[in-house]
Amino acid sequence: RRLVDQAETRIPRRWMEGFYPIYATAQSTFGVNWLLIASIHRQESAFSTAPSTYRGLNFAGCCGGPMQFNVTNRPVSTWQLVSNSYVYGRRPAAYDHMTAAHPSLYDDFDAIMAAAHLLSADGAEYALDGAAWDAAYAYYGHDATGVSYADEVLARAIGWSQHGFCINCGVDRAMIDAVHAAYGAPVLAALTTATAANARVRK
């Protein structure tokens, strides 16, 4: 479900206006390209329009909020690791869904700043390159589905960088294929090899 491109979800331009200053602050604070941050925001919650964005957890019962942080993995959850990232940047005076207390999984500023911090810690910078792919891959998880996730996230961000930020556009299939060939395919091949080796050991 996290890998379905929700281009059919028509998002009003007005809805996005509050996110731009948050993306800008996240980029300047953590040195991560805002298009990568926005692409993950799109992938995770369709820019915070998914029904459960601001309450509860996702269908898997593990993750929540605009950036779908895991709050159940132990001993310290992913959210707990970066939840205080908002203190490093200046909070906009006003934006939609500002919570009363911070940090909040459901506050757009808190969540997006935390995501940018996590991406930075995993090597992402301004360039939309292999380091950005690796950070997106780590954001989802190190498995075959994570490869597809990172391919799509980076392809979308690159597409925006080339053709302009488009709220309701889908991801170009050719760009996904190019990103996969450059970054995803070697990782997927290594995963496949490791799985095959483990299967032989079990026999």
Coordinates of C-alpha atoms in Angstrom, one line a residue:
R1 CA 0.0 0.0 0.0
R2 CA 2.9 2.4 0.6
L3 CA 4.1 1.8 -2.9
V4 CA 1.0 2.7 -4.8
D5 CA 1.4 6.0 -6.6
Q6 CA -1.6 8.0 -5.4
A7 CA -1.7 10.4 -8.4
E8 CA -5.5 9.9 -8.5
T9 CA -5.7 11.6 -5.1
R10 CA -6.2 15.2 -6.3
I11 CA -4.5 17.5 -3.8
P12 CA -5.5 21.2 -3.9
R13 CA -2.8 23.8 -4.3
R14 CA -4.0 25.5 -1.2
W15 CA -3.4 22.4 0.9
M16 CA 0.3 22.4 -0.1
E17 CA 1.0 26.1 0.8
G18 CA 1.7 25.3 4.5
F19 CA 4.3 22.7 3.6
Y20 CA 6.7 24.8 1.5
P21 CA 8.2 26.8 4.4
I22 CA 8.5 23.5 6.4
Y23 CA 10.4 21.8 3.5
A24 CA 12.6 24.9 3.2
T25 CA 13.5 24.9 6.9
A26 CA 14.1 21.1 6.9
Q27 CA 16.5 21.5 3.9
S28 CA 18.4 24.5 5.3
T29 CA 18.7 22.8 8.7
F30 CA 19.7 19.3 7.8
G31 CA 21.2 19.8 4.3
V32 CA 18.8 17.4 2.6
N33 CA 17.2 18.3 -0.8
W34 CA 13.6 19.4 -0.1
L35 CA 12.4 17.4 -3.1
L36 CA 13.6 14.2 -1.6
I37 CA 11.8 15.1 1.7
A38 CA 8.6 16.0 -0.3
S39 CA 8.8 12.8 -2.3
I40 CA 8.8 10.7 0.9
H41 CA 6.0 12.8 2.2
R42 CA 4.1 12.1 -1.0
Q43 CA 4.9 8.4 -0.8
E44 CA 4.0 8.0 2.9
S45 CA 0.8 9.9 3.3
A46 CA 0.0 11.6 -0.1
F47 CA 1.1 14.9 1.4
S48 CA -0.8 14.3 4.7
T49 CA -4.1 13.5 3.0
A50 CA -4.2 9.8 3.9
P51 CA -7.2 9.2 6.2
S52 CA -5.2 8.1 9.2
T53 CA -2.4 10.8 8.9
Y54 CA -3.4 12.7 12.0
R55 CA -4.7 9.9 14.3
G56 CA -3.8 6.3 15.2
L57 CA -1.4 4.1 13.4
N58 CA -1.3 2.6 9.9
F59 CA -2.8 -0.7 8.7
A60 CA 0.3 -2.5 10.1
G61 CA -0.2 -1.0 13.5
C62 CA 3.4 0.3 13.6
C63 CA 3.7 3.7 12.0
G64 CA 1.8 7.0 12.1
G65 CA 1.8 10.7 11.2
P66 CA 2.6 12.6 8.0
M67 CA 5.9 10.8 7.5
Q68 CA 4.8 7.4 8.9
F69 CA 7.4 7.0 11.6
N70 CA 7.7 3.6 13.3
V71 CA 6.7 4.0 17.0
T72 CA 6.7 0.3 17.9
N73 CA 10.2 -1.0 17.1
R74 CA 12.4 -1.5 20.1
P75 CA 14.3 -0.8 22.2
V76 CA 14.2 2.8 21.1
S77 CA 11.7 3.5 18.3
T78 CA 12.7 5.3 15.1
W79 CA 10.4 8.2 16.1
Q80 CA 12.0 8.5 19.5
L81 CA 15.5 8.7 17.9
V82 CA 14.7 11.8 15.9
S83 CA 11.5 13.2 17.5
N84 CA 13.3 16.3 19.0
S85 CA 14.7 17.4 15.6
Y86 CA 12.2 20.3 15.5
V87 CA 14.3 22.2 18.0
Y88 CA 17.1 22.8 15.4
G89 CA 14.9 24.8 13.1
R90 CA 12.5 27.8 13.3
R91 CA 8.9 26.7 13.4
P92 CA 6.6 28.7 11.1
A93 CA 4.3 31.0 12.9
A94 CA 1.3 29.2 11.5
Y95 CA 0.5 26.1 9.5
D96 CA -2.3 23.5 9.3
H97 CA -2.3 20.7 11.9
M98 CA -0.1 22.4 14.4
T99 CA -0.4 20.4 17.7
A100 CA -0.5 21.9 21.2
A101 CA 2.5 19.9 22.5
H102 CA 5.8 19.0 20.9
P103 CA 7.2 16.8 19.7
S104 CA 4.2 15.2 18.1
L105 CA 4.0 12.4 15.6
Y106 CA 1.0 14.2 14.1
D107 CA 2.5 17.7 13.8
D108 CA 3.6 18.4 10.2
F109 CA 6.6 20.4 11.3
D110 CA 7.8 18.0 13.9
A111 CA 7.4 15.0 11.6
I112 CA 9.0 16.6 8.5
M113 CA 12.0 17.9 10.5
A114 CA 12.4 14.4 12.0
A115 CA 12.4 12.8 8.5
A116 CA 15.0 15.3 7.2
H117 CA 17.2 14.5 10.2
L118 CA 16.9 10.8 9.7
L119 CA 17.6 11.1 5.9
S120 CA 20.7 13.3 6.7
A121 CA 21.9 10.8 9.3
D122 CA 21.7 8.1 6.6
G123 CA 23.8 10.1 4.1
A124 CA 21.3 12.2 2.1
E125 CA 22.5 15.7 1.0
Y126 CA 21.4 18.2 -1.6
A127 CA 22.3 15.9 -4.5
L128 CA 19.6 13.5 -5.8
D129 CA 22.1 10.6 -6.3
G130 CA 23.1 7.3 -4.9
A131 CA 23.4 8.7 -1.3
A132 CA 19.8 9.9 -1.6
W133 CA 18.7 6.5 -2.8
D134 CA 20.5 4.8 0.1
A135 CA 18.8 7.1 2.6
A136 CA 15.4 6.5 1.1
Y137 CA 16.1 2.7 1.1
A138 CA 17.0 2.9 4.8
Y139 CA 13.9 5.0 5.5
Y140 CA 11.6 2.2 4.4
G141 CA 13.7 -0.8 5.4
H142 CA 16.4 -3.1 3.9
D143 CA 14.4 -5.5 1.8
A144 CA 13.1 -6.0 -1.7
T145 CA 10.1 -3.8 -1.1
G146 CA 12.5 -1.1 0.2
V147 CA 14.3 -1.2 -3.1
S148 CA 11.1 -0.5 -5.0
Y149 CA 10.3 2.3 -2.5
A150 CA 13.6 4.0 -2.9
D151 CA 13.5 3.7 -6.7
E152 CA 10.1 5.5 -6.8
V153 CA 11.0 8.1 -4.2
L154 CA 14.2 9.1 -5.9
A155 CA 12.7 9.0 -9.4
R156 CA 9.9 11.3 -8.4
A157 CA 12.3 13.8 -6.8
I158 CA 14.5 13.8 -9.9
G159 CA 11.5 14.3 -12.1
W160 CA 10.5 17.3 -10.1
S161 CA 14.0 18.7 -10.2
Q162 CA 13.9 18.4 -14.0
H163 CA 10.4 19.4 -14.8
G164 CA 9.2 21.4 -11.8
F165 CA 7.3 20.4 -8.7
C166 CA 4.0 18.9 -9.6
I167 CA 1.7 18.0 -6.8
N168 CA -0.6 15.7 -8.7
C169 CA 1.7 14.2 -11.3
G170 CA 2.6 10.5 -11.4
V171 CA 6.2 9.2 -11.6
D172 CA 7.7 8.6 -15.0
R173 CA 8.2 4.9 -15.5
A174 CA 11.3 5.4 -17.5
M175 CA 12.9 7.4 -14.7
I176 CA 12.0 4.7 -12.2
D177 CA 13.7 2.1 -14.5
A178 CA 16.8 4.4 -14.8
V179 CA 17.1 4.8 -11.0
H180 CA 16.6 1.1 -10.5
A181 CA 19.3 0.3 -13.0
A182 CA 21.8 2.7 -11.4
Y183 CA 21.1 2.1 -7.7
G184 CA 18.3 -0.4 -7.0
A185 CA 19.4 -3.4 -9.2
P186 CA 22.7 -4.0 -7.4
V187 CA 21.1 -3.9 -4.0
L188 CA 18.3 -6.2 -5.1
A189 CA 20.8 -8.7 -6.7
A190 CA 22.7 -8.8 -3.4
L191 CA 19.5 -9.4 -1.5
T192 CA 18.5 -12.2 -3.8
T193 CA 21.9 -13.8 -3.5
A194 CA 21.8 -13.6 0.3
T195 CA 18.3 -15.2 0.3
A196 CA 19.4 -18.0 -1.9
A197 CA 22.5 -18.6 0.2
N198 CA 20.4 -18.7 3.4
A199 CA 18.0 -21.2 1.7
R200 CA 20.9 -23.5 0.9
V201 CA 22.2 -23.3 4.5
R202 CA 18.8 -24.3 5.8
K203 CA 18.7 -27.3 3.5

